[in-house]
Coordinates of C-alpha atoms and ligand atoms in Angstrom, one line a residue:
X370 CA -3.8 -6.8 -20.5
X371 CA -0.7 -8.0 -20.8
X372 CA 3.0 -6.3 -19.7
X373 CA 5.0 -6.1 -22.6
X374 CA 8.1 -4.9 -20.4
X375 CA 8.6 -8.2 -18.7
X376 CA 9.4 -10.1 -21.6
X377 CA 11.6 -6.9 -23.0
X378 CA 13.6 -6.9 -19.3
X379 CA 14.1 -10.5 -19.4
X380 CA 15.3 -11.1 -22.8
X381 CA 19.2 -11.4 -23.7
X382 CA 19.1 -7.6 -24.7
X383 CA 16.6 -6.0 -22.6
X384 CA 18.7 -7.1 -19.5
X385 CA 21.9 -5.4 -20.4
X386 CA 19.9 -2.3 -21.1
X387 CA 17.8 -2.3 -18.1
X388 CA 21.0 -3.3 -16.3
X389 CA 23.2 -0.2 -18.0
X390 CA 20.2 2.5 -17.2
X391 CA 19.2 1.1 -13.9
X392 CA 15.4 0.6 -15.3
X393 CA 13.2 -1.6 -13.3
X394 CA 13.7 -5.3 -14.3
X395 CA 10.9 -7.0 -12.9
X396 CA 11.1 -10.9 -13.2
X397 CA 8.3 -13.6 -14.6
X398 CA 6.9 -14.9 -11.1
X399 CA 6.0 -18.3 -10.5
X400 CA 2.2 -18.6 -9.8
X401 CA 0.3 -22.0 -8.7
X402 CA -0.3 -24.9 -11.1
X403 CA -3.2 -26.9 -11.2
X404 CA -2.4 -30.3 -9.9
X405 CA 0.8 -29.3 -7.7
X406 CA 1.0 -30.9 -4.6
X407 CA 3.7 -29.2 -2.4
X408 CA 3.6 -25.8 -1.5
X409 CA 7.6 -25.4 -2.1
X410 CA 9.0 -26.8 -5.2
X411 CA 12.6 -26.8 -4.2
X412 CA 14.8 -26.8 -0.5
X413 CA 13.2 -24.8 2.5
X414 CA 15.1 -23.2 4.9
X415 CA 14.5 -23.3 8.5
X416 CA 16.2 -21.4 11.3
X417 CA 16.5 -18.9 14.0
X418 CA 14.1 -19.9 17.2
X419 CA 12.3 -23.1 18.7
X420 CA 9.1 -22.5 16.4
X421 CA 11.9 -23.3 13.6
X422 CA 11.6 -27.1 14.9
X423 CA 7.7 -27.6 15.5
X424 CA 7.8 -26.4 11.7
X425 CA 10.1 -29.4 11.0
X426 CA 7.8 -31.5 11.9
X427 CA 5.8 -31.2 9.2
X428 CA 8.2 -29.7 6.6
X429 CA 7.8 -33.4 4.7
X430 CA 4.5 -32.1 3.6
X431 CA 5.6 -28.6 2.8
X432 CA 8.6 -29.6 0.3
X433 CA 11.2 -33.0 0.0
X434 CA 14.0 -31.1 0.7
X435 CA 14.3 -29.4 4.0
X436 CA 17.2 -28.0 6.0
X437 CA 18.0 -26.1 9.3
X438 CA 16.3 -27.1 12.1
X439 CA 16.9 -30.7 14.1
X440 CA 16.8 -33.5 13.1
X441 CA 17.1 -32.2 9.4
X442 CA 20.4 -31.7 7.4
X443 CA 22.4 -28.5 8.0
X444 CA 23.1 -26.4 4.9
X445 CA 25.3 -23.7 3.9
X446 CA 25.5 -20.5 2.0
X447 CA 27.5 -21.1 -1.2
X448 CA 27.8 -24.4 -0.5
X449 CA 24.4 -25.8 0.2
X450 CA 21.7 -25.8 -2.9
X451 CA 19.9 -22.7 -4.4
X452 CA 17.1 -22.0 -1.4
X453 CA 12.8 -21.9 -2.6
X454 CA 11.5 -21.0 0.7
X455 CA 12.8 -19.6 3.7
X456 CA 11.2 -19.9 7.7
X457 CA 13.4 -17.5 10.3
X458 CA 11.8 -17.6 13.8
X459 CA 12.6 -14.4 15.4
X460 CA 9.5 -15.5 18.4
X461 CA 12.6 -15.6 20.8
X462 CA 14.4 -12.4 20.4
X463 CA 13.6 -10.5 24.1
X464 CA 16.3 -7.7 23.6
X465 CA 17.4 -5.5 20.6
X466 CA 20.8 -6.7 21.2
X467 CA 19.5 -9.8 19.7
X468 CA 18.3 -8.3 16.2
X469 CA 22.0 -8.8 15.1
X470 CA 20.4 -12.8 14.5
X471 CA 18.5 -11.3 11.7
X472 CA 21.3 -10.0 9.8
X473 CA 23.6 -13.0 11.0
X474 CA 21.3 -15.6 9.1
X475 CA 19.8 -13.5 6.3
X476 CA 23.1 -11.8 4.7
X477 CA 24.8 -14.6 4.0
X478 CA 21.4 -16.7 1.8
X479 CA 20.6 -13.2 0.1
X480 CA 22.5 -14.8 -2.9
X481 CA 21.6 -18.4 -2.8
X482 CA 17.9 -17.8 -3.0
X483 CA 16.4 -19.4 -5.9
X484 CA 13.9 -17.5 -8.4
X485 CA 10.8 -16.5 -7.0
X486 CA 11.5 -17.4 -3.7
X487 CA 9.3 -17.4 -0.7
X488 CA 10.5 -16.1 2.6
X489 CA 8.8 -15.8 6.1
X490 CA 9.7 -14.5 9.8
X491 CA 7.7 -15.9 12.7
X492 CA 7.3 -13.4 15.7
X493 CA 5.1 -12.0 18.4
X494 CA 2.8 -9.5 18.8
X495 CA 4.6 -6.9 20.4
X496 CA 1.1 -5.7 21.9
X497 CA 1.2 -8.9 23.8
X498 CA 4.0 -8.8 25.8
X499 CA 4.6 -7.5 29.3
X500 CA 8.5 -7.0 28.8
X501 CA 9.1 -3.4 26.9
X502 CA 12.1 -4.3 25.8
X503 CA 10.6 -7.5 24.2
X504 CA 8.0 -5.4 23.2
X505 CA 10.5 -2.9 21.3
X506 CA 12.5 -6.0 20.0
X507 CA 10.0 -7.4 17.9
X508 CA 8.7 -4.4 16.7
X509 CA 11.3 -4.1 15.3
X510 CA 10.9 -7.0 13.3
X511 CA 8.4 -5.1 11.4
X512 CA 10.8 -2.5 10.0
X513 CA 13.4 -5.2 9.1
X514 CA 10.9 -7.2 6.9
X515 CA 9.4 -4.7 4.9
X516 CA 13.1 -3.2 4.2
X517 CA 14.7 -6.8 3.0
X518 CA 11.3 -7.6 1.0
X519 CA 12.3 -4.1 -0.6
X520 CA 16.0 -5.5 -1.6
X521 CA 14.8 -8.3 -2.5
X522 CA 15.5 -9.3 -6.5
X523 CA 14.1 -12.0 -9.1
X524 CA 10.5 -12.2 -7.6
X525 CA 11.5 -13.3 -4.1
X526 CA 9.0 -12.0 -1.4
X527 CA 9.3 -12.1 2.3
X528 CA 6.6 -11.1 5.1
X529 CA 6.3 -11.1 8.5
X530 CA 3.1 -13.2 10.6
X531 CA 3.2 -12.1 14.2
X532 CA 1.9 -15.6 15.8
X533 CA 0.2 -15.9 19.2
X534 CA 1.8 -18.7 21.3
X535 CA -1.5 -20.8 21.1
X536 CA -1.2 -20.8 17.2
X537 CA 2.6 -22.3 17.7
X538 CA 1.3 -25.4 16.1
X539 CA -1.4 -24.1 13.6
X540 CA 1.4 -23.0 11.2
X541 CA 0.5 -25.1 8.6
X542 CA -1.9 -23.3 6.7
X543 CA -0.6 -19.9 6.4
X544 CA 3.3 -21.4 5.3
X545 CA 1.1 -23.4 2.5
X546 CA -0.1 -20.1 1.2
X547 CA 2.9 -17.9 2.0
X548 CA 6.0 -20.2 0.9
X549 CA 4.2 -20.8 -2.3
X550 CA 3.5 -19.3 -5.5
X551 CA 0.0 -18.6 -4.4
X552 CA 1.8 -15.7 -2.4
X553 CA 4.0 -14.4 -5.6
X554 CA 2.0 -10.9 -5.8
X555 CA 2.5 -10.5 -1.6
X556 CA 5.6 -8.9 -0.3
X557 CA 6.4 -6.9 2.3
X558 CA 3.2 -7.7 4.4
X559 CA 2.8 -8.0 8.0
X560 CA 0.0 -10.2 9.7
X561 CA -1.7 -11.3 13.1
X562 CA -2.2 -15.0 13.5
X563 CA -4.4 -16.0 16.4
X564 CA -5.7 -20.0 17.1
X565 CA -8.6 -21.8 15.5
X566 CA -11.1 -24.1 16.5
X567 CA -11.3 -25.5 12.8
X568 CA -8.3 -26.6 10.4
X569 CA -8.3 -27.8 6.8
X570 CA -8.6 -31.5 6.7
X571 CA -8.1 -32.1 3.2
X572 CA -5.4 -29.8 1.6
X573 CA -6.0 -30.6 -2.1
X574 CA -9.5 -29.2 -1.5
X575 CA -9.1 -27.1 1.6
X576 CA -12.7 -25.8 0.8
X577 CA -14.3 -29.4 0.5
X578 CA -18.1 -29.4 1.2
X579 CA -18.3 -25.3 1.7
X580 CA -20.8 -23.0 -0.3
X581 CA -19.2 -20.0 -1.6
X582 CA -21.1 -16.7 -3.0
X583 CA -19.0 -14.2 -5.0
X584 CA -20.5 -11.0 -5.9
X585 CA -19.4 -9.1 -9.6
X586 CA -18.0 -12.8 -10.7
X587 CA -18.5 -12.0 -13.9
X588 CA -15.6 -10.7 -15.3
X589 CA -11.7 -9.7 -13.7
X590 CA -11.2 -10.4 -10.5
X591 CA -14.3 -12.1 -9.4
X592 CA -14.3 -14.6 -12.2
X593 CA -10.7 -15.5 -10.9
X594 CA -12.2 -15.1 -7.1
X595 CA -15.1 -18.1 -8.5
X596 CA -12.5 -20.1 -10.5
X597 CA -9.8 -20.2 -7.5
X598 CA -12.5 -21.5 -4.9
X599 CA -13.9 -23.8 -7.3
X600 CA -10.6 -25.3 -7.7
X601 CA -10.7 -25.6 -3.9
X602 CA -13.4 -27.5 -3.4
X603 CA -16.0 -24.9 -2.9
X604 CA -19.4 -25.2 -4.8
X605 CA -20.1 -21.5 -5.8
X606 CA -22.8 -19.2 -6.5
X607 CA -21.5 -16.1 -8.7
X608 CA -23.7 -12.8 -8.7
X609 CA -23.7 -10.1 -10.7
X610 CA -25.9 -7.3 -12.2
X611 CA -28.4 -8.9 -14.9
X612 CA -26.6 -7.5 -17.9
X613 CA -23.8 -9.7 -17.1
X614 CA -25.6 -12.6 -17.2
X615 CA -24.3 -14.0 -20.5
X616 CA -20.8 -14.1 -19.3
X617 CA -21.8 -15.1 -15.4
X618 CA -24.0 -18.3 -16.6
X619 CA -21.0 -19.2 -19.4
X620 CA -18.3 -19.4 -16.3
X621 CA -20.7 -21.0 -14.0
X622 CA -21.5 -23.9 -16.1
X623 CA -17.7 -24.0 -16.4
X624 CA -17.5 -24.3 -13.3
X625 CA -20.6 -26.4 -11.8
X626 CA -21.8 -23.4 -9.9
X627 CA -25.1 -21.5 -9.8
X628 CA -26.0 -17.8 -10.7
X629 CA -27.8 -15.1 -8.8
X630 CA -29.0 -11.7 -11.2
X631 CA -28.4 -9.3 -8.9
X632 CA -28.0 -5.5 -8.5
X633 CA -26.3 -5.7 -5.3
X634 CA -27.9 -2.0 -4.4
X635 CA -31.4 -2.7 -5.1
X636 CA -34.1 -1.6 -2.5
X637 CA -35.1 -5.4 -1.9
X638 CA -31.5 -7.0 -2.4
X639 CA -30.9 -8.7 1.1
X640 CA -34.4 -10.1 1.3
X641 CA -34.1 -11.3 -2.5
X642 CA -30.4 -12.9 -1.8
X643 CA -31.4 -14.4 1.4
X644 CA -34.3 -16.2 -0.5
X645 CA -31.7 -17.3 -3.2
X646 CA -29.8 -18.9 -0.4
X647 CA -32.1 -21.2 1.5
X648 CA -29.3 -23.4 2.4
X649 CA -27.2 -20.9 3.6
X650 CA -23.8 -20.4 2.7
X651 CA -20.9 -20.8 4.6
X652 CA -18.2 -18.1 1.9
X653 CA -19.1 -14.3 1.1
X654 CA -16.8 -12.5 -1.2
X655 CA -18.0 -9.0 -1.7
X656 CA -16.0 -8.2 -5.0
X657 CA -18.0 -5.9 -7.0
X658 CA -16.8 -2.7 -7.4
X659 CA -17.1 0.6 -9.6
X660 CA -15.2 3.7 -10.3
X661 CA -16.3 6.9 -11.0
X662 CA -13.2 9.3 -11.0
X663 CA -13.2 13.0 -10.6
X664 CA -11.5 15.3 -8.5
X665 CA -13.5 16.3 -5.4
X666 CA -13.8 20.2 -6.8
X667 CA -15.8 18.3 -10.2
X668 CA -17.5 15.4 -8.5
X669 CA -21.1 15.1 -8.9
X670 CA -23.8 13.9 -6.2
X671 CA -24.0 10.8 -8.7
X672 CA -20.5 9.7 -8.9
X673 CA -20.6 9.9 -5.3
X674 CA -23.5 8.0 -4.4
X675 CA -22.8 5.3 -6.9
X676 CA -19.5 5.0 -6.1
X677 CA -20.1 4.6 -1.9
X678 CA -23.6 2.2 -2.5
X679 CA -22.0 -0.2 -4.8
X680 CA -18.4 -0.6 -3.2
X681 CA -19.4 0.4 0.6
X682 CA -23.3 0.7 1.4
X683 CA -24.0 -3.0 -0.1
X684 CA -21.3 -5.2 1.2
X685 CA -22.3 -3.5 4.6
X686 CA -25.9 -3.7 4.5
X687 CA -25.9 -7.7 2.9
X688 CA -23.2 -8.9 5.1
X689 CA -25.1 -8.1 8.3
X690 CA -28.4 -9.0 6.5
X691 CA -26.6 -12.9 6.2
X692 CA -25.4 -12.5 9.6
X693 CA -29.0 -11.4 11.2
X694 CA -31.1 -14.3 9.4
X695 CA -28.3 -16.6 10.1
X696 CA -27.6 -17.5 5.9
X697 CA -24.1 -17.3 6.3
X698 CA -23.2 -19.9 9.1
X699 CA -21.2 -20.4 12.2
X700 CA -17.6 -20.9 11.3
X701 CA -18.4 -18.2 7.8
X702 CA -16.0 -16.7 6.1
X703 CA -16.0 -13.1 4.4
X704 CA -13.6 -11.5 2.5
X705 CA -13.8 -8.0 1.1
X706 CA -12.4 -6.8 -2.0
X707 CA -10.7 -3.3 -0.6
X708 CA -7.7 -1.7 -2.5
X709 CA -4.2 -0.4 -1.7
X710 CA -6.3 3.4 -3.4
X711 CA -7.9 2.7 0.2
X712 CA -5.0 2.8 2.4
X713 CA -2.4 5.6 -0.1
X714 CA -5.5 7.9 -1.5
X715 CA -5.7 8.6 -4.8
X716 CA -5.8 12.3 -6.9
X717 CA -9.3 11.6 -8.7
X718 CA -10.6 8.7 -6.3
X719 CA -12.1 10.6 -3.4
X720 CA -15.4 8.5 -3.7
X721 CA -13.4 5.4 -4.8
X722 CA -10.8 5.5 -1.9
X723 CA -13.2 6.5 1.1
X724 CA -15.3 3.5 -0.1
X725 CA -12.6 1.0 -0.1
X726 CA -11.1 2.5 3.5
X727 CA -14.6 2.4 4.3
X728 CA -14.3 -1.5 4.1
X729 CA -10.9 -2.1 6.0
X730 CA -13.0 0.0 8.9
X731 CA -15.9 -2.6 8.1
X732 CA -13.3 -5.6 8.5
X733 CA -12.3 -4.0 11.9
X734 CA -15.7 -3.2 13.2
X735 CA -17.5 -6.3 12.4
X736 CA -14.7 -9.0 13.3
X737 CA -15.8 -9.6 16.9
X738 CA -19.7 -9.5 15.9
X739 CA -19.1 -12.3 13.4
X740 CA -16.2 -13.8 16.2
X741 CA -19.4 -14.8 18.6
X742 CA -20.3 -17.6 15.9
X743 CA -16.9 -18.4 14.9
X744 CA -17.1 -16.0 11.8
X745 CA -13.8 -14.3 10.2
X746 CA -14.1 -10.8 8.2
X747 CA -10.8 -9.6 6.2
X748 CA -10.3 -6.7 3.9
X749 CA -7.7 -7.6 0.4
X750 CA -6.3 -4.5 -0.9
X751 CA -5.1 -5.3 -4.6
X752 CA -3.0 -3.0 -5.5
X753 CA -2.5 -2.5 -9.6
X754 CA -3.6 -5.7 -10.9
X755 CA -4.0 -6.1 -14.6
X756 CA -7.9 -6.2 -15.7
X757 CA -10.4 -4.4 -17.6
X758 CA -10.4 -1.3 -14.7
X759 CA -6.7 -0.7 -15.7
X760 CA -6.7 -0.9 -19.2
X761 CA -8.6 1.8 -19.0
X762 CA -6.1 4.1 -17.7
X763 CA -3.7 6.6 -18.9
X764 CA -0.4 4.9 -20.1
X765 CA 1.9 7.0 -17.4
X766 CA 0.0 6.2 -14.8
X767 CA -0.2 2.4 -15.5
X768 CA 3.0 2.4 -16.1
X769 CA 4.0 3.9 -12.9
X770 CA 1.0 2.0 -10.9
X771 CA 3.3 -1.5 -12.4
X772 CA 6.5 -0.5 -11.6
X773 CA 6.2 1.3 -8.5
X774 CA 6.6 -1.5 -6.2
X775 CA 9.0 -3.7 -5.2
X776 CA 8.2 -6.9 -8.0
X777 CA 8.2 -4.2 -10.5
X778 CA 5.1 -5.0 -12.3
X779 CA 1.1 -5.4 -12.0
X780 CA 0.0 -8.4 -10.2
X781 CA -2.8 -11.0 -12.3
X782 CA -6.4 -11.6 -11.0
X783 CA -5.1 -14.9 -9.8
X784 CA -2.8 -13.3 -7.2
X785 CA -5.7 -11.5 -5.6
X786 CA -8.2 -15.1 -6.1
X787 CA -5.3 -17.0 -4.5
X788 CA -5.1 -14.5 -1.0
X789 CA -9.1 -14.6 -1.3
X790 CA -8.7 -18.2 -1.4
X791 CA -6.5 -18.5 1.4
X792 CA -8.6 -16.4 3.9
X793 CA -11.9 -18.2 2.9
X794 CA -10.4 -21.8 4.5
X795 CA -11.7 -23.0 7.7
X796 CA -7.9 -22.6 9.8
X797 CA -7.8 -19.3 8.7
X798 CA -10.3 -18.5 11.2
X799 CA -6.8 -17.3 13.1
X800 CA -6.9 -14.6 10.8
X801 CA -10.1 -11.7 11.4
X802 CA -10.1 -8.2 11.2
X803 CA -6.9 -8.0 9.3
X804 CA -6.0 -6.2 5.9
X805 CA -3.9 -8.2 3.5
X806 CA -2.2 -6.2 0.3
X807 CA -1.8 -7.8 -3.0
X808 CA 0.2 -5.2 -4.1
X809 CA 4.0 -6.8 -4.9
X810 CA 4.8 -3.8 -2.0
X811 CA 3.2 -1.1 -3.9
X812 CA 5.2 1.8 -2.6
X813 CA 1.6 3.7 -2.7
X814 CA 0.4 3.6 1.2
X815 CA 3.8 2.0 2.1
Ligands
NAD1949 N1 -8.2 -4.1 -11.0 C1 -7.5 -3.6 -10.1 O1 -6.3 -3.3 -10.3 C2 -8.1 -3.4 -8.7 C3 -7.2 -2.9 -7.7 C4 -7.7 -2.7 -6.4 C5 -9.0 -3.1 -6.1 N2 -9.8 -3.7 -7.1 C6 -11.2 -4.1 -6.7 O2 -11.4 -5.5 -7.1 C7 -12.8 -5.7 -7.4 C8 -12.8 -6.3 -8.8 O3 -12.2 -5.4 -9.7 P1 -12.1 -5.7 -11.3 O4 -10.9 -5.0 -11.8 O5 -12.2 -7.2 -11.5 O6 -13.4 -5.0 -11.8 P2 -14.4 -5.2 -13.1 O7 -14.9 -3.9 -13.4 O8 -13.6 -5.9 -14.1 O9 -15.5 -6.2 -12.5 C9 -16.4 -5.8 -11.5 C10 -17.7 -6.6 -11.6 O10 -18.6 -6.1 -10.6 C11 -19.9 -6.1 -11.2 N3 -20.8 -5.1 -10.6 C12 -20.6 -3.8 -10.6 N4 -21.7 -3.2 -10.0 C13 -22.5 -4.2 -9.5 C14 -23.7 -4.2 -8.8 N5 -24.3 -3.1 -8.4 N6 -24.3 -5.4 -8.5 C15 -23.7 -6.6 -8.9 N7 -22.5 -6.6 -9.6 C16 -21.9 -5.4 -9.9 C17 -19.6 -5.7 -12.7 O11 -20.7 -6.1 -13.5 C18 -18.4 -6.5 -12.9 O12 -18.7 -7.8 -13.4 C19 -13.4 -4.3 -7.3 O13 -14.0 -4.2 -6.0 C20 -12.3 -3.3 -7.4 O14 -12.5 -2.1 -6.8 C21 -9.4 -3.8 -8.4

């Protein structure tokens, strides 16, 4: 569906308007291109601690035009050109004293930062540092991040990735993903990067040679989910309920992949899917999803039950049925498709929203199970993302599910496929366990 109120807010008259009454002007965001090559289309930024310089040297392959950190050029605010991407390395800061850096080299870019522009803060976990006032100083990170992504205007993002020492020079994959438009729905985020055996060899098919099986790819999300990987490299296998198979074998041939009619809660569902895959399969992306809204006080046994097998009781049950019979292999991925309604609550979503905590706790719990054989698990919580499931709802409350964030606006299917993308590659096997919203910084669970 699309948002009418962009194009209104960005138009010659719509902006004076939105400007005079102080409506929400969200901006068109830039989104990932087939055929691009660099992550940053314009100059990237690099400053604050040493992590600033083992980031220069690869910067060449992030962007041609990079500045900050030896041996590149210097630039200046007003004076220097309009800024894509920014990289501030806060890793050093031991002392509170020291936050003033953050304000010292943020204020004065704030207004040369280009369109849709991309910014990232490097620091530590503060769980893993003896020194409590270190401890305290980059926790503190955490509350300055998700503040400027909130000020933040004309699509520009910003997040925080907490990097353990080891990872120092594994930075590469997560900067391609979060200092490019294949981040533009992501603000305000905070994550835990830890090192990895395995890194992406090829990066214009980062999933080169890897089997991917997406569950409810048939329309929305999941169709994006199967196009995105495709476009990666992957070769995919897209499942959904028999009723959908028109649609699922139309997009498969589209995309070269293979199709698996399957009601993920059937009695026989993990033995039938483990048959399916007798070359086992090294991607799971448990998408499929229902709703079935009523208040708790109206909610019968069946919305309930459907509700919890489809979105909670099946990607729990298959995932450690490919784990036990060894299908999905050492070094797997798995990604599942929670929501922001997860982590806020929704009035109406009881069933909906325990189902999709339900599989942040699954992320959590399983993470060192799948860890023994160099297997990642991570929840993505879309928050409103426009599809078929929100065209169905009340026009107050999609309005206010778009504009209550920081970008203003729902996010596409692409911005979800893009994060699921990202977490199914083999270096981001630093990443397990974790929750990543998709959300433009929904203010819901904020
Ligand atoms: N759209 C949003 O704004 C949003 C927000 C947060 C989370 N999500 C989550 O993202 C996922 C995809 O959402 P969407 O909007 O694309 O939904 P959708 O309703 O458009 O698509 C869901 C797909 O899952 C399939 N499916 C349902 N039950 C199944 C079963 N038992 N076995 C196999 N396949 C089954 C459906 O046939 C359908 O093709 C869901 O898990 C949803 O909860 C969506």
């Amino acid at each position: 569906m699309s948002d009418r109120y962009i194009d209104f807010a960005n138009s010659d008259f719509g902006r004076r308007l939105v400007g005079a009454v102080g409506l929400p002007s969200p901006a068109h965001l830039e989104r990932w291109q087939g055929g691009r090559l660099r992550p940053v289309d314009g100059p990237l930024l690099l400053g604050g601690g040493p992590l600033a310089a083992k980031v220069a040297v690869f910067a060449g392959k992030l962007t041609a035009e990079a500045y900050g950190a030896a041996p590149l050029p210097s630039w200046t605010a007003g004076l220097g050109p309009k800024v894509k991407a920014v990289v501030f390395d806060a890793s050093h800061i031991k002392d509170s004293e020291e936050l003033k850096q953050l304000r010292e080299f943020f204020q004065p870019l704030i207004k040369s930062l280009d369109n849709s522009a991309h910014l990232l803060i490097l620091g530590r976990d503060p769980h893993s540092l003896n020194d409590p006032l270190a401890h305290i100083a980059q926790r503190a990170l955490e509350g300055f991040s998700r503040s400027l992504a909130k000020e933040l205007r004309d699509g520009a993002t910003l997040q925080l990735l907490y990097v353990a020492p080891e990872a120092d020079d594994q930075l590469e994959g997560a900067l391609r993903f979060f200092l490019s438009p294949k981040s533009a729905f992501v603000s305000g985020q905070v994550l835990f990067l830890e090192p990895c055996a395995v890194q992406v060899s090829d990066w214009t098919r980062p999933l080169a040679g890897r089997k991917a099986l997406v569950t409810g790819a048939a329309r929305g999300i999941g169709a994006a989910i199967a196009q995105t990987l495709a476009r990666d490299g992957a070769e995919v296998i897209l499942l959904d309920v028999p009723q959908a198979r028109h649609d699922l074998e139309a997009l498969a041939a589209r995309l070269g992949g293979r199709t698996i009619d399957l009601d993920i809660c059937a009695a026989d569902a993990a033995e039938r899917l483990i048959e399916a895959l007798p070359d086992g399969l090294d991607i799971v992306v448990h998408n499929a999803g229902i709703t079935r809204d009523k208040t708790l006080v109206n909610m019968t046994p069946e919305y309930w039950d459907s509700v919890l097998a489809v979105n909670l009781l099946a990607p729990q049950r298959l995932t450690q049925a490919l784990f036990d019979s060894g299908t999905l292999r050492d070094d797997g991925r798995v990604v599942l498709l929670s929501s922001t309604t997860g982590i806020a609550g929704n009035r109406g979503q009881s069933n909906y929203a325990a189902s999709k905590a339900g599989l942040i706790g699954m992320a959590e719990a399983f993470a060192p199970l799948l860890a023994q054989r160099g297997a990642t698990i991570n929840a993505v919580a879309p928050g409103f993302i426009e599809t078929h499931m929100t065209a169905q709802m009340p026009f107050g409350l999609r309005e206010a599910g778009r504009r209550l964030s920081s970008l203003g606006q729902g996010g596409q299917p692409q911005d979800v496929a893009e994060a699921v993308a990202w977490l199914a590659q083999p270096g981001s096997g630093a990443v397990s366990g974790q929750v990543l919203r998709v959300c433009g910084q929904s203010v819901l669970g904020a």
